Coordinates of C-alpha atoms and ligand atoms in Angstrom, one line a residue:
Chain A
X180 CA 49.7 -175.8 -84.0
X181 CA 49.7 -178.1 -81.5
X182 CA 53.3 -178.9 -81.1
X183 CA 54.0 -178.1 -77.2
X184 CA 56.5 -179.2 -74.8
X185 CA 57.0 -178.3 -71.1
X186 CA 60.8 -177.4 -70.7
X187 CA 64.1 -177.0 -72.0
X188 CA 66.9 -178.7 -69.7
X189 CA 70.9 -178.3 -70.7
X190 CA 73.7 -180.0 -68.5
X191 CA 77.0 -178.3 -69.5
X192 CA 80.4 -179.9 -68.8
X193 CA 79.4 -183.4 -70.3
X194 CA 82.4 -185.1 -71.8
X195 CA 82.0 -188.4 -74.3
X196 CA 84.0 -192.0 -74.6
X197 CA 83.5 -194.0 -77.5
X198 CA 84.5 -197.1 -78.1
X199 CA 84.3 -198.4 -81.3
X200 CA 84.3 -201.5 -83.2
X201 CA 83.5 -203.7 -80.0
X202 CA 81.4 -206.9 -81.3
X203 CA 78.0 -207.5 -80.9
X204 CA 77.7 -210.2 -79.0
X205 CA 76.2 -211.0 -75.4
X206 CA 78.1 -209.6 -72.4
X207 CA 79.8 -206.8 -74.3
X208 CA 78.0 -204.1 -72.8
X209 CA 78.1 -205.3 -69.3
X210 CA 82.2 -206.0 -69.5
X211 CA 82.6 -202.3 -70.4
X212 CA 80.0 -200.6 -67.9
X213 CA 80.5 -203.3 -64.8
X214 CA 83.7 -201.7 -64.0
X215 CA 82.7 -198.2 -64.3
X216 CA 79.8 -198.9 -61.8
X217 CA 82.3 -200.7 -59.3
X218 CA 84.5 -197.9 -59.6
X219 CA 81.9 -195.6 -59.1
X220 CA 82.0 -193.7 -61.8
X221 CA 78.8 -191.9 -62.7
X222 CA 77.7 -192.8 -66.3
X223 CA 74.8 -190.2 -67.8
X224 CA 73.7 -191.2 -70.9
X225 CA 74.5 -194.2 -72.8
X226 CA 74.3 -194.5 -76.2
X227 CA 74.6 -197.6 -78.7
X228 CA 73.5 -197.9 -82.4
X229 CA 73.0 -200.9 -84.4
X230 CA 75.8 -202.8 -85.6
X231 CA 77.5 -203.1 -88.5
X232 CA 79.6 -206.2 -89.9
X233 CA 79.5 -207.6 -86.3
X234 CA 80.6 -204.6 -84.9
X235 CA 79.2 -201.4 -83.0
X236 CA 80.2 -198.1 -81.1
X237 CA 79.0 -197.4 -77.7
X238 CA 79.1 -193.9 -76.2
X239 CA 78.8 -192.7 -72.8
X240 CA 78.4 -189.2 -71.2
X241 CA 80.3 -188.4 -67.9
X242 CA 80.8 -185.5 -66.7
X243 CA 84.2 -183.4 -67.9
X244 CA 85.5 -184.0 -64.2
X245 CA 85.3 -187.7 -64.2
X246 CA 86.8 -188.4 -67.8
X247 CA 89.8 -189.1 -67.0
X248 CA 89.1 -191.5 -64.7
X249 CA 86.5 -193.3 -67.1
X250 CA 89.1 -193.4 -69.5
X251 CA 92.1 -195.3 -67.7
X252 CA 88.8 -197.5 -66.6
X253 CA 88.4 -198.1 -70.4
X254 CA 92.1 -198.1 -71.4
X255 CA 92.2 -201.0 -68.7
X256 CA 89.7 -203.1 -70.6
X257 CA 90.4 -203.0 -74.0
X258 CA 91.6 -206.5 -74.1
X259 CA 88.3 -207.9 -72.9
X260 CA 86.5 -205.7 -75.2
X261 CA 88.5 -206.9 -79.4
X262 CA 89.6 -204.9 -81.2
X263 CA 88.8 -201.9 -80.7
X264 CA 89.5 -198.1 -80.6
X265 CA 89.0 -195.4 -77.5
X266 CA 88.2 -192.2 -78.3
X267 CA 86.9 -189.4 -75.9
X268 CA 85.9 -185.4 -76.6
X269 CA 85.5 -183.0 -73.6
X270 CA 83.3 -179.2 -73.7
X271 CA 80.6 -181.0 -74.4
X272 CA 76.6 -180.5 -73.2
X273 CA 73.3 -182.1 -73.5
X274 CA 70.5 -179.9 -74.5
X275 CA 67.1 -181.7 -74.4
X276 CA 63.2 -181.1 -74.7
X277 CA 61.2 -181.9 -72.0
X278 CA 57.2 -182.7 -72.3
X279 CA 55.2 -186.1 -72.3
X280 CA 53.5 -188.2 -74.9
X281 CA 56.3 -186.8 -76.9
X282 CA 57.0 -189.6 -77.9
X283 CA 53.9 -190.9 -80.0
X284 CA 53.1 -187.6 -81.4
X285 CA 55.2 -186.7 -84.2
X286 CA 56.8 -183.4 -85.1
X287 CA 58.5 -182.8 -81.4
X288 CA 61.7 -184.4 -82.5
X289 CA 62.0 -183.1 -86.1
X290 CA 61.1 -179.6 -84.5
X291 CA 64.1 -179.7 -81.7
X292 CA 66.3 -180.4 -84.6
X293 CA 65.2 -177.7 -87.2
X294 CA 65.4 -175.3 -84.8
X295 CA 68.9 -176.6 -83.8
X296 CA 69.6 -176.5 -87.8
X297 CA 68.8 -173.0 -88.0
X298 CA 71.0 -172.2 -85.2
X299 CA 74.2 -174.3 -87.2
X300 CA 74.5 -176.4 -84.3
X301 CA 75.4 -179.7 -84.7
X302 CA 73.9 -182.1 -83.0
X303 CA 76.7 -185.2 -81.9
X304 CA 74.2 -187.6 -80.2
X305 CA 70.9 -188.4 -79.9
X306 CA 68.6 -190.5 -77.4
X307 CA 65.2 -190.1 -76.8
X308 CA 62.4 -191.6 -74.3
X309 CA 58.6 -190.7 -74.2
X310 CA 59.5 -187.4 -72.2
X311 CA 62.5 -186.9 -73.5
X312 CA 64.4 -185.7 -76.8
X313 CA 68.3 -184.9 -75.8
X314 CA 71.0 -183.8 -78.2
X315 CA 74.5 -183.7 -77.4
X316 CA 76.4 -180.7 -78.6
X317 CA 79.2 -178.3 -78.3
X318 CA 79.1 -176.6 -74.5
X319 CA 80.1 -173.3 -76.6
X320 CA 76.5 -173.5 -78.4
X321 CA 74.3 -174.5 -75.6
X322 CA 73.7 -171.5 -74.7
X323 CA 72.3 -170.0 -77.5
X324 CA 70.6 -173.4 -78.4
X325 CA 68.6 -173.3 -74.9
X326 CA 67.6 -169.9 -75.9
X327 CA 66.4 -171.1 -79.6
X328 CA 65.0 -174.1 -78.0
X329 CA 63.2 -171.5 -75.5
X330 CA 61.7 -169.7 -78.7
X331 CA 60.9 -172.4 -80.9
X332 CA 59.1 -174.0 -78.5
X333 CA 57.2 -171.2 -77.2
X334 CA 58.0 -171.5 -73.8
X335 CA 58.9 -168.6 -71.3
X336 CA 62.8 -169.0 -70.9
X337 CA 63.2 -168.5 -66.7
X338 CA 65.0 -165.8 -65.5
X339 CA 68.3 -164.6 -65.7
Chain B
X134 CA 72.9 -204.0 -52.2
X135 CA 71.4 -200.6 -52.9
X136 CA 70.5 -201.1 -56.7
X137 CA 66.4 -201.1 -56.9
X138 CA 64.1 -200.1 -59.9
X139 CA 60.4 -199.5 -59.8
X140 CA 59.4 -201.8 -63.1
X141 CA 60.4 -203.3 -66.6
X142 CA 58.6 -202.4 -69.9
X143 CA 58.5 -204.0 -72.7
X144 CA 57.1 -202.8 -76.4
X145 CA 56.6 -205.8 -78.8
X146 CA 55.8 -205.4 -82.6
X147 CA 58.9 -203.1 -83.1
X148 CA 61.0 -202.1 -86.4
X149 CA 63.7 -200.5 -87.1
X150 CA 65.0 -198.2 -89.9
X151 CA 69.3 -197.1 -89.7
X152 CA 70.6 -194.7 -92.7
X153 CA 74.1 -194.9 -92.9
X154 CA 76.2 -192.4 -93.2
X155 CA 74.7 -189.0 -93.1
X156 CA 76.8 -186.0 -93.3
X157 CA 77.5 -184.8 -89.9
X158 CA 76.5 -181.5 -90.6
X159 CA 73.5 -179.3 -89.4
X160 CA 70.4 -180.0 -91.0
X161 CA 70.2 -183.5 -91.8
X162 CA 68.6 -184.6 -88.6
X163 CA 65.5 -182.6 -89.0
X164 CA 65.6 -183.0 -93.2
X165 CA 65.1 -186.8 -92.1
X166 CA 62.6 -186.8 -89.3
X167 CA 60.1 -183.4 -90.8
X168 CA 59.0 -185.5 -94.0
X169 CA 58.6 -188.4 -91.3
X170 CA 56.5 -186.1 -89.1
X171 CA 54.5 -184.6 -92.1
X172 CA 53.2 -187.7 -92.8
X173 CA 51.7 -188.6 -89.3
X174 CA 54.3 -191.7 -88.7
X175 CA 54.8 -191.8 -85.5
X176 CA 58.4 -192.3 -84.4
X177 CA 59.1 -193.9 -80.8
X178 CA 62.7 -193.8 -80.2
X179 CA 66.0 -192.0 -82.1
X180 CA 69.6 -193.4 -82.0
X181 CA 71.8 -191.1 -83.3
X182 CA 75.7 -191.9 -81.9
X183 CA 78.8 -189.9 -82.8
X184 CA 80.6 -189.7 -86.0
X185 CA 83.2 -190.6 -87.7
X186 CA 84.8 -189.6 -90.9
X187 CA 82.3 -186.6 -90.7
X188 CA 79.3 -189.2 -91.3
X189 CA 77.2 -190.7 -88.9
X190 CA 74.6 -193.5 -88.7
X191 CA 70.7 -192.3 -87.7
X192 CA 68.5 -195.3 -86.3
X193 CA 64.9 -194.9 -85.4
X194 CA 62.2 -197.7 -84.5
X195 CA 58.5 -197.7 -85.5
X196 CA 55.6 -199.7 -84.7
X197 CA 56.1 -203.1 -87.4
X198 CA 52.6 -202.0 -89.1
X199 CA 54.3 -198.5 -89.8
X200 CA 57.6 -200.4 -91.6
X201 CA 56.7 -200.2 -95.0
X202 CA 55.0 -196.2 -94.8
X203 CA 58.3 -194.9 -93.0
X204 CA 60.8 -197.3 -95.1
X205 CA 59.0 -195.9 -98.3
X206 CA 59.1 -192.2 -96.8
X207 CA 63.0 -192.0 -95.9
X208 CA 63.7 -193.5 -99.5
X209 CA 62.0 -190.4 -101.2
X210 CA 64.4 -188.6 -99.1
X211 CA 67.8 -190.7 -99.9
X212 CA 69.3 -187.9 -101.9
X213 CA 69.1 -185.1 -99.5
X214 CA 70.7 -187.6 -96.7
X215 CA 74.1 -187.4 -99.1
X216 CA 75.2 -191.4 -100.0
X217 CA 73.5 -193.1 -97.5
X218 CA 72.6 -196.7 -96.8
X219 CA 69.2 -197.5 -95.8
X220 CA 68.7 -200.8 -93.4
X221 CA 65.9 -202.0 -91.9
X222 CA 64.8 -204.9 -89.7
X223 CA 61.5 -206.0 -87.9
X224 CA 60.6 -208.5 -85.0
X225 CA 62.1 -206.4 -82.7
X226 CA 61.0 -205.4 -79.0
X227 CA 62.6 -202.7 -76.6
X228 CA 62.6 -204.0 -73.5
X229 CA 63.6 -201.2 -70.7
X230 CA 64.3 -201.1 -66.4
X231 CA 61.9 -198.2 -65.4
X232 CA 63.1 -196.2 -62.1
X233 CA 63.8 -192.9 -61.3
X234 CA 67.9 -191.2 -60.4
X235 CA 69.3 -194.2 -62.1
X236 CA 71.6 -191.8 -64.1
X237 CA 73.3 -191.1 -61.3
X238 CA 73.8 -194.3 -59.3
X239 CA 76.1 -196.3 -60.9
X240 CA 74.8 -200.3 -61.5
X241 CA 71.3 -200.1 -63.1
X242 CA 72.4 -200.2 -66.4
X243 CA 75.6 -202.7 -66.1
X244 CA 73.1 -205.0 -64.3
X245 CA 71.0 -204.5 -66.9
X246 CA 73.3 -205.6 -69.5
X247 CA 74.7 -208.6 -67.3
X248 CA 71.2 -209.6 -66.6
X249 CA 70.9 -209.9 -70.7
X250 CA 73.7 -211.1 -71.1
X251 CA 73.5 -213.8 -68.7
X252 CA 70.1 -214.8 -70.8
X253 CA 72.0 -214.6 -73.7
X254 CA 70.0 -212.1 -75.3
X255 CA 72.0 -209.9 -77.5
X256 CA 71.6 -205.9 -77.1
X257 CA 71.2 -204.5 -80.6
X258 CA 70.8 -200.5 -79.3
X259 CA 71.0 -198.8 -76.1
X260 CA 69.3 -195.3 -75.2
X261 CA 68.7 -194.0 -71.4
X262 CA 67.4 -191.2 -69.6
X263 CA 67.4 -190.2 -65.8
X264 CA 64.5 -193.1 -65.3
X265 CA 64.8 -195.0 -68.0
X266 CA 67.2 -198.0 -69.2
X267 CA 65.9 -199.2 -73.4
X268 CA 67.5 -201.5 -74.8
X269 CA 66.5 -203.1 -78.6
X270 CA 66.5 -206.7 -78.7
X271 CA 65.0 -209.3 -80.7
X272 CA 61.2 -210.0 -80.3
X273 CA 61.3 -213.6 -79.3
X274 CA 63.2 -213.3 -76.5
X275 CA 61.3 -210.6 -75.1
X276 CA 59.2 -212.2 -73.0
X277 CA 62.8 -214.2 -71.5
X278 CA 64.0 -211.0 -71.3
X279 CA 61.1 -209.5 -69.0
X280 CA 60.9 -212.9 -66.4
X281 CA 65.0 -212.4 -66.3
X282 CA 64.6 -208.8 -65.5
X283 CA 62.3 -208.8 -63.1
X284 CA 64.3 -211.7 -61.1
X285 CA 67.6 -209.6 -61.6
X286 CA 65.9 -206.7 -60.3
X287 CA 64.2 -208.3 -57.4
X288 CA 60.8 -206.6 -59.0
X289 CA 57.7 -209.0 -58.6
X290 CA 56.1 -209.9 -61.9
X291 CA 52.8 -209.2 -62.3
X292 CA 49.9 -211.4 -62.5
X293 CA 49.8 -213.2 -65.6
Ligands
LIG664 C1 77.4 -204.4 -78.2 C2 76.8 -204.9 -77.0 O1 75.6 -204.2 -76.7 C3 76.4 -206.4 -77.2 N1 75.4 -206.6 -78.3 C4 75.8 -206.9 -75.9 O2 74.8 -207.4 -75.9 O3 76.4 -206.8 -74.8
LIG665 C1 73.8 -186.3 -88.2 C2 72.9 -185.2 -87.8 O1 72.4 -185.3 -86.5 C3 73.6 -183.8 -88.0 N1 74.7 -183.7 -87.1 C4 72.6 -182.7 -87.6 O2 72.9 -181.9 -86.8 O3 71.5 -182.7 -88.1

């Protein structure tokens, strides 16, 4: 069983935006995160998937301080962005496995989300790098998720 | 002008596989990636955004040579993923701005984007990490995409 990783890392107090439906063209992403950086506003994660009928969703992560300021950011450039909707959700966190070479050796992945599965957490988001598998989930289940994460990866959970 | 990252990556030969929507529910994550694992196909990199509707799209990219194994695979697996679409395209290549605190300094990514943008090379996903900026694009305007990111990043390109 050579599945191993080298930690478990959780940052609580994430909130989400979403904005859906933006089209998928050139210069969309950089209209909508331009002003956030100018503004200052600290951006975690970002997450887009492929588009559909000319249209996708981007996500970002900032933390459940700054979301109200990222939103009226957002709200403010709509227009410039289609037709699209806002949407944001608070009490969030992001849970991931930390290791390296993760990325080329299968089973870390699948194994972060069984033992996520067997825990009934959802998992919201997910992005991964090479040293990096990270799940965004309800703030109310990251603790117990960092503890199952602990076990199922067979590392020593630090001390209390 | 603060914003500085240490290199730009680039992985040619790249294929993508979305199923559309999953059931946002615990369990479908790993029921789609353990077969996957199983069978020794190695995934590099997992887009999963948020739901809606209580379904969810799950996109994940491959080496082009492993297309037809992990295509094939998540079809077997179709009716455990609930109604789902399967999609898939090749000739892709994610390009990404290597650094290190980027999460945290707002501009990286929004320069980033502009810098694409700007090239008129369209951003078909998005993932990041603390030192890590990926983004999917099309394969033949990778290379574009590499000279135009080094430039915006004030990063010297190396030797050819
Ligand atoms: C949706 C957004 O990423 C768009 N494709 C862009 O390149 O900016
Ligand atoms: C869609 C998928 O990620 C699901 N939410 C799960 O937890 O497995």
């Amino acid at each position: 069983n050579r599945i191993k990783a080298t930690g478990i890392a959780c940052t609580n107090n994430v909130a989400k935006i979403t904005v859906r439906g933006v089209p998928d063209r050139p210069g969309v992403a950089a209209a909508l995160f331009e002003p956030l950086a100018q503004s200052g506003i600290s951006v975690d994660t970002i997450v887009q998937n492929t588009s559909e009928d000319r249209t996708t969703d981007i996500s970002f992560t900032v933390s459940g301080t700054d979301l109200p300021a990222a939103l009226s950011k957002v709200e403010e450039l709509s227009t410039e962005m289609g037709t699209c909707e806002l949407s944001s959700e608070a009490n969030l966190a992001a849970v991931s496995v930390v290791g390296s070479g993760m990325q080329h050796t299968p089973g870390y992945a699948s194994r972060m989300f069984r033992v996520l599965a067997d825990g009934n957490v959802n998992i919201d988001m997910i992005t991964t790098s090479e040293i990096r598998i990270s799940c965004i989930i309800r703030e109310e289940q990251a603790q117990e998720a960092v503890k199952l994460l602990h076990r199922g990866f067979q590392l020593d959970e630090p001390n209390p």
